[in-house]
Short mmCIF file of C-alpha atoms and ligand atoms in Angstrom, two decimals:
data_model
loop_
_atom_site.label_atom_id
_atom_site.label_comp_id
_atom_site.label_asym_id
_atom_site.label_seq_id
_atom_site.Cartn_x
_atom_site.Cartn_y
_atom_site.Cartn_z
CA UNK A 1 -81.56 -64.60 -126.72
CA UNK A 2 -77.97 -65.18 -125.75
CA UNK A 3 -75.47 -67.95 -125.23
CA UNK A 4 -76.48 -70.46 -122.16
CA UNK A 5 -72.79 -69.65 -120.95
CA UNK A 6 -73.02 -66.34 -120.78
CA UNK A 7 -73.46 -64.49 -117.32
CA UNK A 8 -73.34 -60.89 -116.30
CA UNK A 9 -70.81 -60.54 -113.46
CA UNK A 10 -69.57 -57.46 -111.35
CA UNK A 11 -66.06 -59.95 -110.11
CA UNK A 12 -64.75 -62.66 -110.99
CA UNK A 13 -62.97 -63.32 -107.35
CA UNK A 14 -59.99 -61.25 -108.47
CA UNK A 15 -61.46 -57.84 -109.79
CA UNK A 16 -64.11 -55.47 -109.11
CA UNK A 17 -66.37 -53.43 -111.87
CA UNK A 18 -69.01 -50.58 -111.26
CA UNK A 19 -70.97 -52.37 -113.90
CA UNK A 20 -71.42 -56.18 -114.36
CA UNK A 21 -69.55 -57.21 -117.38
CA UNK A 22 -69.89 -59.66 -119.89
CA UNK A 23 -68.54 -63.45 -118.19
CA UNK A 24 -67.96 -66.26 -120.02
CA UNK A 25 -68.99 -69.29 -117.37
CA UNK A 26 -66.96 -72.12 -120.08
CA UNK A 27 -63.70 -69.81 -120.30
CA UNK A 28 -64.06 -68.63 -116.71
CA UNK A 29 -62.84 -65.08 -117.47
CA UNK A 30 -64.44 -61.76 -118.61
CA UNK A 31 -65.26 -61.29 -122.11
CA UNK A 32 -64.02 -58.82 -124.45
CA UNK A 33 -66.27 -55.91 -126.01
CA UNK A 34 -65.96 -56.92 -129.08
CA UNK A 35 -67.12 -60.72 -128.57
CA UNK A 36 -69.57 -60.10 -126.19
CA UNK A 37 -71.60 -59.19 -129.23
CA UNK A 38 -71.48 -62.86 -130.31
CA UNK A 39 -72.22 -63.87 -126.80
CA UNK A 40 -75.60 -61.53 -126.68
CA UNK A 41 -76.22 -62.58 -130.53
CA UNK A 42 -76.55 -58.78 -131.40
CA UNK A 43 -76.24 -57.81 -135.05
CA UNK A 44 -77.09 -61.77 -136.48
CA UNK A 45 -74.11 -63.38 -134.60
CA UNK A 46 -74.82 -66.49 -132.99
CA UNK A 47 -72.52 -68.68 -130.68
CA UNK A 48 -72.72 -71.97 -132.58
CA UNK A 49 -71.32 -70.30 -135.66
CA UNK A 50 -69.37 -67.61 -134.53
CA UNK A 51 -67.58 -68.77 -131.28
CA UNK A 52 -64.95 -71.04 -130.89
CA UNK A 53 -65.10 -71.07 -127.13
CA UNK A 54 -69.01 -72.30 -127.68
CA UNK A 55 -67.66 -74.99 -130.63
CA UNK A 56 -65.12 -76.34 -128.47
CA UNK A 57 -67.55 -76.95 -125.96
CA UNK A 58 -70.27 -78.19 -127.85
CA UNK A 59 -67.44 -80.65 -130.05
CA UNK A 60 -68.20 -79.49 -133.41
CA UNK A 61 -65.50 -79.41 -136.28
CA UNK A 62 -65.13 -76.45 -138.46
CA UNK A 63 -66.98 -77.38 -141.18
CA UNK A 64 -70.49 -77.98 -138.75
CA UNK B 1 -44.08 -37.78 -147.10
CA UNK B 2 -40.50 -38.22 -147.15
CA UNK B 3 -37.55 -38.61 -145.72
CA UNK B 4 -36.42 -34.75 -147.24
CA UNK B 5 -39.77 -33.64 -145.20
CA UNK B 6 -38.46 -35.10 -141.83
CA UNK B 7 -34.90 -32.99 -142.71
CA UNK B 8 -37.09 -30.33 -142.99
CA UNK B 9 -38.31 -30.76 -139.89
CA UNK B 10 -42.29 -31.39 -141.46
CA UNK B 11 -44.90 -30.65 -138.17
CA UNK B 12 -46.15 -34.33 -137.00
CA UNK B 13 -49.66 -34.84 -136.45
CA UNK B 14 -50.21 -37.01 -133.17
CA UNK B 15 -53.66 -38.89 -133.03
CA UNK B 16 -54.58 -40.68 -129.24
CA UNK B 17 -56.78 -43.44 -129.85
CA UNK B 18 -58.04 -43.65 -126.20
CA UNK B 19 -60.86 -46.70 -125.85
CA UNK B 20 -61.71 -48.73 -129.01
CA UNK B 21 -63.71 -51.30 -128.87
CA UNK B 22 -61.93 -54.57 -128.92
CA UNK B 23 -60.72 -54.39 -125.49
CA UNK B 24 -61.83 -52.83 -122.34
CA UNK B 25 -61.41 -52.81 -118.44
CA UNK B 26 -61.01 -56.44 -118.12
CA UNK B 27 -58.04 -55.80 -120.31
CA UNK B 28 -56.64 -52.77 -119.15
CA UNK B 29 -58.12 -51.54 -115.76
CA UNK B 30 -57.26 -48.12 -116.61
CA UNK B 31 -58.48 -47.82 -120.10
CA UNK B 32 -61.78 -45.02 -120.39
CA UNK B 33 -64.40 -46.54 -121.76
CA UNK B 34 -67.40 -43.86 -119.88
CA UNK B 35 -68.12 -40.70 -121.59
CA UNK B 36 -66.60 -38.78 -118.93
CA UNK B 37 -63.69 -41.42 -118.77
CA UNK B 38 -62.55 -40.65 -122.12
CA UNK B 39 -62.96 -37.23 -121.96
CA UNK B 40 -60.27 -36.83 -119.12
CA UNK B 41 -58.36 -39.07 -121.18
CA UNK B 42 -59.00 -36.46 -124.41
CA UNK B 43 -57.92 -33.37 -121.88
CA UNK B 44 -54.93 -35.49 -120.90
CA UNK B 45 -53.13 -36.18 -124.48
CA UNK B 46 -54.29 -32.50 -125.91
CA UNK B 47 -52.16 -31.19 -122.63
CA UNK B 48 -49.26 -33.73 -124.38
CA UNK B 49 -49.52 -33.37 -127.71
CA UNK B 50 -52.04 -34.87 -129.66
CA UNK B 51 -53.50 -33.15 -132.16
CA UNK B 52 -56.74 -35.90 -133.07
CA UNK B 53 -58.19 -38.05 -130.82
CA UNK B 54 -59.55 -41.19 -132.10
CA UNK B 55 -63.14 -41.93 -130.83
CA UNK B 56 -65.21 -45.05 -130.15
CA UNK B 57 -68.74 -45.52 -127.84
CA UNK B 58 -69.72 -47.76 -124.95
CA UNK B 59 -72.41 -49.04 -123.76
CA UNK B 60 -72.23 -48.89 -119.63
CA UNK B 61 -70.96 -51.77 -119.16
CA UNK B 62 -68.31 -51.29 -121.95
CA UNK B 63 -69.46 -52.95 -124.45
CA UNK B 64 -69.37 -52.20 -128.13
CA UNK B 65 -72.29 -48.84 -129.24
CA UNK B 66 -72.61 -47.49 -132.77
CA UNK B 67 -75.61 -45.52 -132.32
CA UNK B 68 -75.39 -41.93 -132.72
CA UNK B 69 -76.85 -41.27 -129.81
CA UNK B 70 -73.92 -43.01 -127.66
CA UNK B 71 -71.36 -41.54 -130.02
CA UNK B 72 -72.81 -37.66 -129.54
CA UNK B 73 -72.13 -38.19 -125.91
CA UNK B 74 -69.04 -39.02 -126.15
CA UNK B 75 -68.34 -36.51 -128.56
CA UNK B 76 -69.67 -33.92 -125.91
CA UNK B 77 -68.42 -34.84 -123.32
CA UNK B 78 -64.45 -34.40 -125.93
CA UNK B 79 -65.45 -31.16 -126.71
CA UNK B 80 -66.26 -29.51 -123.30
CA UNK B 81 -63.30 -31.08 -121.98
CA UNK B 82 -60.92 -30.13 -124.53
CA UNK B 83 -59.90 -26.98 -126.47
CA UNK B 84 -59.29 -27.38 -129.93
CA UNK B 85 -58.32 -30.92 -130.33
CA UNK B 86 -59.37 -32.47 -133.57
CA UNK B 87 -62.30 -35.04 -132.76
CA UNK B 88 -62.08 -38.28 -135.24
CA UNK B 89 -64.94 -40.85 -134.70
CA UNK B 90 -64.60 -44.44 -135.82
CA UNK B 91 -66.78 -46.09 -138.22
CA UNK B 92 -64.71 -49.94 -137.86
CA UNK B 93 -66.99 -52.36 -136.22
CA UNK B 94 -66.52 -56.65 -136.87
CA UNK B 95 -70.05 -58.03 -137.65
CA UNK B 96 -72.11 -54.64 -137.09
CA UNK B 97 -74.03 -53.70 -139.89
CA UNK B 98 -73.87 -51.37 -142.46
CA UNK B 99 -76.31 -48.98 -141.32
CA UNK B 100 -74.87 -48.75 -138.23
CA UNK B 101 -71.62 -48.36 -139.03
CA UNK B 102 -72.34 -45.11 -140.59
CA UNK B 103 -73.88 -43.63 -137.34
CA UNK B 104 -71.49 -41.98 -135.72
CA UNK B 105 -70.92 -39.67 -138.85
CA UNK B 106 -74.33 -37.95 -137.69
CA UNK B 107 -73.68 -36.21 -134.95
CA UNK B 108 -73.76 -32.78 -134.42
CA UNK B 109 -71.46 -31.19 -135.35
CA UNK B 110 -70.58 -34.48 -137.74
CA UNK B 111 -66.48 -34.89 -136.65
CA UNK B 112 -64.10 -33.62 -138.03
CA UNK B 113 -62.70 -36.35 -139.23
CA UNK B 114 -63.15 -40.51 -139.29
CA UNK B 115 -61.62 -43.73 -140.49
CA UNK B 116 -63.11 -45.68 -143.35
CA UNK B 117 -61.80 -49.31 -143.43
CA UNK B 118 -60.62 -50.44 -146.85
CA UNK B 119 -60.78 -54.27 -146.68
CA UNK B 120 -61.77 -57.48 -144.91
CA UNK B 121 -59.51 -58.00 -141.58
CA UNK B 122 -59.80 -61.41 -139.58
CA UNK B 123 -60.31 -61.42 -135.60
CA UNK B 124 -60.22 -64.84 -133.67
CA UNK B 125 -60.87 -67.75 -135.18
CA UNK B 126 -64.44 -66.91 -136.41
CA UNK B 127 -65.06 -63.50 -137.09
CA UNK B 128 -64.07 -61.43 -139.72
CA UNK B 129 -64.63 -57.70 -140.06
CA UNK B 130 -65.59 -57.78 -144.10
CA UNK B 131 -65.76 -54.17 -144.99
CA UNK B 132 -66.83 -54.68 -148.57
CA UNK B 133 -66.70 -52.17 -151.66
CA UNK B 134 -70.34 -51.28 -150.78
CA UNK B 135 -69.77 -50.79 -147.33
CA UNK B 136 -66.71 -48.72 -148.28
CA UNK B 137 -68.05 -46.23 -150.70
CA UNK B 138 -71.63 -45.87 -149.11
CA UNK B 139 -69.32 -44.33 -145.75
CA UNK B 140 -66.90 -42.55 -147.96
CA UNK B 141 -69.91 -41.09 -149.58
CA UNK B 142 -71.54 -39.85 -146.31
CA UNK B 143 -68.50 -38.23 -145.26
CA UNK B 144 -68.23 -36.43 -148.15
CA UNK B 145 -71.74 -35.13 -148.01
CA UNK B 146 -71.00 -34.13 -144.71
CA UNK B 147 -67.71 -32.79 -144.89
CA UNK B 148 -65.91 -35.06 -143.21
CA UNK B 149 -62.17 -35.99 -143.21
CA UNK B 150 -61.60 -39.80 -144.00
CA UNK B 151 -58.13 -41.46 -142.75
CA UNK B 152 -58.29 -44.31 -145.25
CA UNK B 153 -57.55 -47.68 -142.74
CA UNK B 154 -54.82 -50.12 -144.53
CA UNK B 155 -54.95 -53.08 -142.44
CA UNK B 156 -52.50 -54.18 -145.37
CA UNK B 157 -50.76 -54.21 -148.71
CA UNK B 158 -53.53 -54.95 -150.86
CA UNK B 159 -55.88 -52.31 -149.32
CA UNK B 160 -53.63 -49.91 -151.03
CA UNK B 161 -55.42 -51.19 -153.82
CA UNK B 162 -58.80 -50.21 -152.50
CA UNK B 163 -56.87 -46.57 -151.68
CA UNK B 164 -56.06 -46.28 -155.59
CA UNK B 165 -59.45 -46.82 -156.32
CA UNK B 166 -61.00 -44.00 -154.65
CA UNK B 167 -58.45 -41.67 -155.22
CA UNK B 168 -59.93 -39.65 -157.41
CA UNK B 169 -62.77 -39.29 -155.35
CA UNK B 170 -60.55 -38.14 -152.30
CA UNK B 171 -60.39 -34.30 -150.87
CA UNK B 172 -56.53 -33.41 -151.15
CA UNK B 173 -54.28 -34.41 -149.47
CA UNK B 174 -55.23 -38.07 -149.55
CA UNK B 175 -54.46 -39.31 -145.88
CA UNK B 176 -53.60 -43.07 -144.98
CA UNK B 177 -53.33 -45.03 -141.74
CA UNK B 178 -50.90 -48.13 -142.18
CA UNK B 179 -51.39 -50.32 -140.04
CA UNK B 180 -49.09 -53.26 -138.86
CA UNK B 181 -49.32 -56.00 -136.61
CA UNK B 182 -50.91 -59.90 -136.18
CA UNK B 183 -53.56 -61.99 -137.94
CA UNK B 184 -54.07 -60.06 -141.39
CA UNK B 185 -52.66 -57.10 -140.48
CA UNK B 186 -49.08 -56.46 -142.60
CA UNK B 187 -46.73 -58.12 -140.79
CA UNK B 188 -44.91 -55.60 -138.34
CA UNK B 189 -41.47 -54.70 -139.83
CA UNK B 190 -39.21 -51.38 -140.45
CA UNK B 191 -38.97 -53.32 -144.10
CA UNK B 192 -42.79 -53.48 -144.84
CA UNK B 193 -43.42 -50.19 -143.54
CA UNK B 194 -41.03 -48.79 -145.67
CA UNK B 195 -42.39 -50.78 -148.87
CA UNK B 196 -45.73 -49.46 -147.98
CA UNK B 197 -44.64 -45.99 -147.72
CA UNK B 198 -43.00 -46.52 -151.06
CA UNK B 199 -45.88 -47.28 -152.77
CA UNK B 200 -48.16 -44.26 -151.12
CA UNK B 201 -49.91 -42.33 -154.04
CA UNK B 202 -47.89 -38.66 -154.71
CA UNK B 203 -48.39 -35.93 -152.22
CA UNK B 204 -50.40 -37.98 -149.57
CA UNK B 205 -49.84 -38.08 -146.11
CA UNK B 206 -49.64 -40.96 -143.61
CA UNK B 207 -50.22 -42.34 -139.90
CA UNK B 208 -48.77 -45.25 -138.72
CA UNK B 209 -50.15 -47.86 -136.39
CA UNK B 210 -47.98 -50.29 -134.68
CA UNK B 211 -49.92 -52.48 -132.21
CA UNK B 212 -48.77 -54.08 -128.98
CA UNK B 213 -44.88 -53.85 -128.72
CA UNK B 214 -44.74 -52.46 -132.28
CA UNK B 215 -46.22 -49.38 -131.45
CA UNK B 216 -43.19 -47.50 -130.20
CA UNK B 217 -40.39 -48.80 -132.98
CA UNK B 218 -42.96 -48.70 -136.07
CA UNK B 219 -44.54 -45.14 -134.70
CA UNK B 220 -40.45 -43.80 -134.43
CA UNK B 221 -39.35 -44.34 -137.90
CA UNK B 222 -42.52 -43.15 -139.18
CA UNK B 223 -40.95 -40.21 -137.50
CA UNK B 224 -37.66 -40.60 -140.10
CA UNK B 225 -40.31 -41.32 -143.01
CA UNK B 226 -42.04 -37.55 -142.78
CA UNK B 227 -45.48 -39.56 -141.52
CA UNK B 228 -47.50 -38.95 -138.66
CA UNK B 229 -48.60 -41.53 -136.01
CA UNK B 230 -51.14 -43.09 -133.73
CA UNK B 231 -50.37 -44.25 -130.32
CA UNK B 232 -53.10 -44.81 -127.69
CA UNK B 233 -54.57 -47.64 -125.30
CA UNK B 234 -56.64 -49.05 -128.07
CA UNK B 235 -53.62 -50.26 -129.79
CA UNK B 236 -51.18 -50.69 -127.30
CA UNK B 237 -51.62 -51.30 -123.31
CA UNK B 238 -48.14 -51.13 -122.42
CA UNK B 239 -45.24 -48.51 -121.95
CA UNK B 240 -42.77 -50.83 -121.75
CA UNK B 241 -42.86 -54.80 -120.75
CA UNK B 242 -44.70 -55.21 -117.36
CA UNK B 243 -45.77 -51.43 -116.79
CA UNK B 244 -48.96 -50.68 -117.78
CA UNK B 245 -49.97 -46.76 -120.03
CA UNK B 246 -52.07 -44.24 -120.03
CA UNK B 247 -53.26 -42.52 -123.37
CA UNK B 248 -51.16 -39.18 -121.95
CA UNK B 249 -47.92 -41.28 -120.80
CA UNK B 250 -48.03 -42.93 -124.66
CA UNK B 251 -48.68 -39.37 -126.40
CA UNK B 252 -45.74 -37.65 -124.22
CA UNK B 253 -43.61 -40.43 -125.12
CA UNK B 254 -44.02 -39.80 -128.85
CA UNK B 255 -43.64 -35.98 -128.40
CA UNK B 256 -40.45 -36.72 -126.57
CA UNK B 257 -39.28 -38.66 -129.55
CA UNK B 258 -40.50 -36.74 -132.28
CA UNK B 259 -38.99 -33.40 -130.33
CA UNK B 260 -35.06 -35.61 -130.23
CA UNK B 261 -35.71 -35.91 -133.88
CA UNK B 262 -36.29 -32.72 -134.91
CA UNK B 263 -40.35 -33.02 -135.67
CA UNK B 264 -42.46 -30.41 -133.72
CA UNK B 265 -45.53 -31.54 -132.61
CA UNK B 266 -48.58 -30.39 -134.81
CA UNK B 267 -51.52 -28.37 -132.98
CA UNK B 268 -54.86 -29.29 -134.09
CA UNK B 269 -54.82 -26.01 -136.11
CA UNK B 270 -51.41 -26.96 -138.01
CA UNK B 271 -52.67 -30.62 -138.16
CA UNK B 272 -56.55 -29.37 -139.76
CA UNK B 273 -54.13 -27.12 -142.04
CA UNK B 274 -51.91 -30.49 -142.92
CA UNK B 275 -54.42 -32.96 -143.07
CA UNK B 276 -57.41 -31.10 -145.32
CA UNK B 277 -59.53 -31.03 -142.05
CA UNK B 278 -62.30 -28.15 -142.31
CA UNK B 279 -62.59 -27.21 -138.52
CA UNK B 280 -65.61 -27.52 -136.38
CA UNK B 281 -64.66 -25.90 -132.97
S1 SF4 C 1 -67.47 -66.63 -125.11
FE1 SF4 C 1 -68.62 -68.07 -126.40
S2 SF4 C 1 -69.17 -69.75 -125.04
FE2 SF4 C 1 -68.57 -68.04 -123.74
S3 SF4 C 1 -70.49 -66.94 -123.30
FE3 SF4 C 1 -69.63 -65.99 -125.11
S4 SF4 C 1 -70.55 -67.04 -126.84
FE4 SF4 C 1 -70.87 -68.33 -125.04
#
């Protein structure tokens, strides 16, 4: 599984990879390594817990 | 450790931590995150000065890899590209778990050397890396089964007190990374440097870690302290404000400086010889 928002892109309109990267479709940028493990729920991480980007979205307060 | 030991003109150890694995390419277009990437990058800052270089893995598309697999290709790759250079792997990673984190110690040859976290740091608004007690002494354990140098990580003050506790348990000379910067990271000042470097247990040595904009005036009196530092792309992008580094242009800058001041610049063999660090080249 991984986060509905999630997409695997090569550009973004403004730069080019080799290898499609990690794009976050709600932030409209590129992902960083180290949350695009919460965004591919590797290792027990999970976007409605562990992402604020998802939490925002989704309109949940800290404590949900 | 001291101020006497930069009048004496004390060899500084220079570690290049080239990837990481918080940030990558949509960061920094320039930063190596491939196995051959990184290796050129390795070649790059042993030809400046660096004595360790700090090591993360990818996966292709640069994300985060713990396995040992990813790591011993990496590691390769360091090896044949360099010639002596002191090869450090990282065992940090926020949220990965335990059993992972202790995979890039088995490689082979296991490195040299590798860091070994010693408390909980935040990152975001969500995550925190927890590094607990067990987590800390079941890596500190495997290194020292297989020989391996650990650079104890103080993210801050009170993982000095996670330092003490293992002390005993520690290869001589005990050898600590302070690090300062945001979030819960010691807050970056020449003041709480110093304070930390006050409170360092007798005859250890130290690196210092200064990230973003830090890196340069934090790195420089650690210089004047008789420490050692860490400069690299996976703490700091930038050379100056708006122009972009390389690993090699951030390791020739501190070689510069340490060379005005009076340091020479360890080789790996004087740093292994410093450090505690039983070669494996
Ligand atoms: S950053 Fe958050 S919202 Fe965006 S894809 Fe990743 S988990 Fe989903």
């Amino acid at each position: 599984m991984a986060c509905p928002h999630l997409d695997y892109r090569e550009s973004d309109g403004d730069r080019e990879f080799d290898v499609a990267r990690a794009f976050c479709t709600v932030a409209d940028e590129f992902v960083q390594p180290v949350h695009a493990d919460v965004c591919a729920e590797r290792y027990g991480l999970d976007p409605e817990s562990d992402c604020e980007i998802f939490r925002d979205r989704a309109g949940l307060d800290w404590d949900e | 450790m001291t101020y006497e030991e930069y009048l004496d003109g004390k060899p500084v150890v220079i570690t290049a931590a080239l990837t990481g694995g918080i940030h990558g390419k949509e960061t920094h277009p320039g930063l190596p995150e491939t196995p051959a990437e990184i290796a050129e990058a390795a070649a790059a800052v042993e030809e400046a000065g660096a004595a360790v270089v700090h090591l993360h893995a990818r996966r292709e598309n640069g994300e985060r890899a713990f396995s040992t697999e990813r790591f011993q290709t990496v590691t390769d790759a360091v090896r044949d590209a360099t010639e002596d250079v002191v090869i450090q792997h990282s065992t940090g990673g926020t949220a990965a778990p335990d059993a992972l984190r202790a995979e890039p110690l088995c490689t082979d040859p296991a490195p040299e050397m590798a860091s070994l976290d010693m408390g909980p740091m935040n990152r975001g608004r969500r995550l925190t890396s927890e590094n607990t007690r067990d987590t800390i002494d079941g890596l500190h354990a495997e290194m020292r089964e297989r020989g391996i140098k650990p650079e104890l990580e103080v993210f801050n003050n009170g993982h000095l007190n996670e330092a003490f506790r293992i002390l005993d348990e520690l290869a001589e000379p005990p050898y600590l990374n302070l690090i300062l910067g945001p979030g819960t990271l010691t807050p970056p000042s020449p003041a709480n440097l110093q304070r930390l470097v006050e409170q360092l247990p007798d005859g250890a040595e130290f690196n210092v870690i200064g990230f973003g904009p830090h890196q340069l005036p934090l790195t420089t009196q650690s210089l004047l302290l008789g420490g050692h530092v860490r400069v690299g792309l996976e703490d700091n992008s930038y050379l100056r404000e708006g122009e972009r580094a390389t690993n090699a242009a951030l390791v020739e800058r501190a070689a510069r400086i340490a060379g005005e001041l009076g340091r020479p610049v360890a080789s790996p063999a004087e740093a292994r010889e410093l450090l505690g660090v039983r070669s494996r080249r």
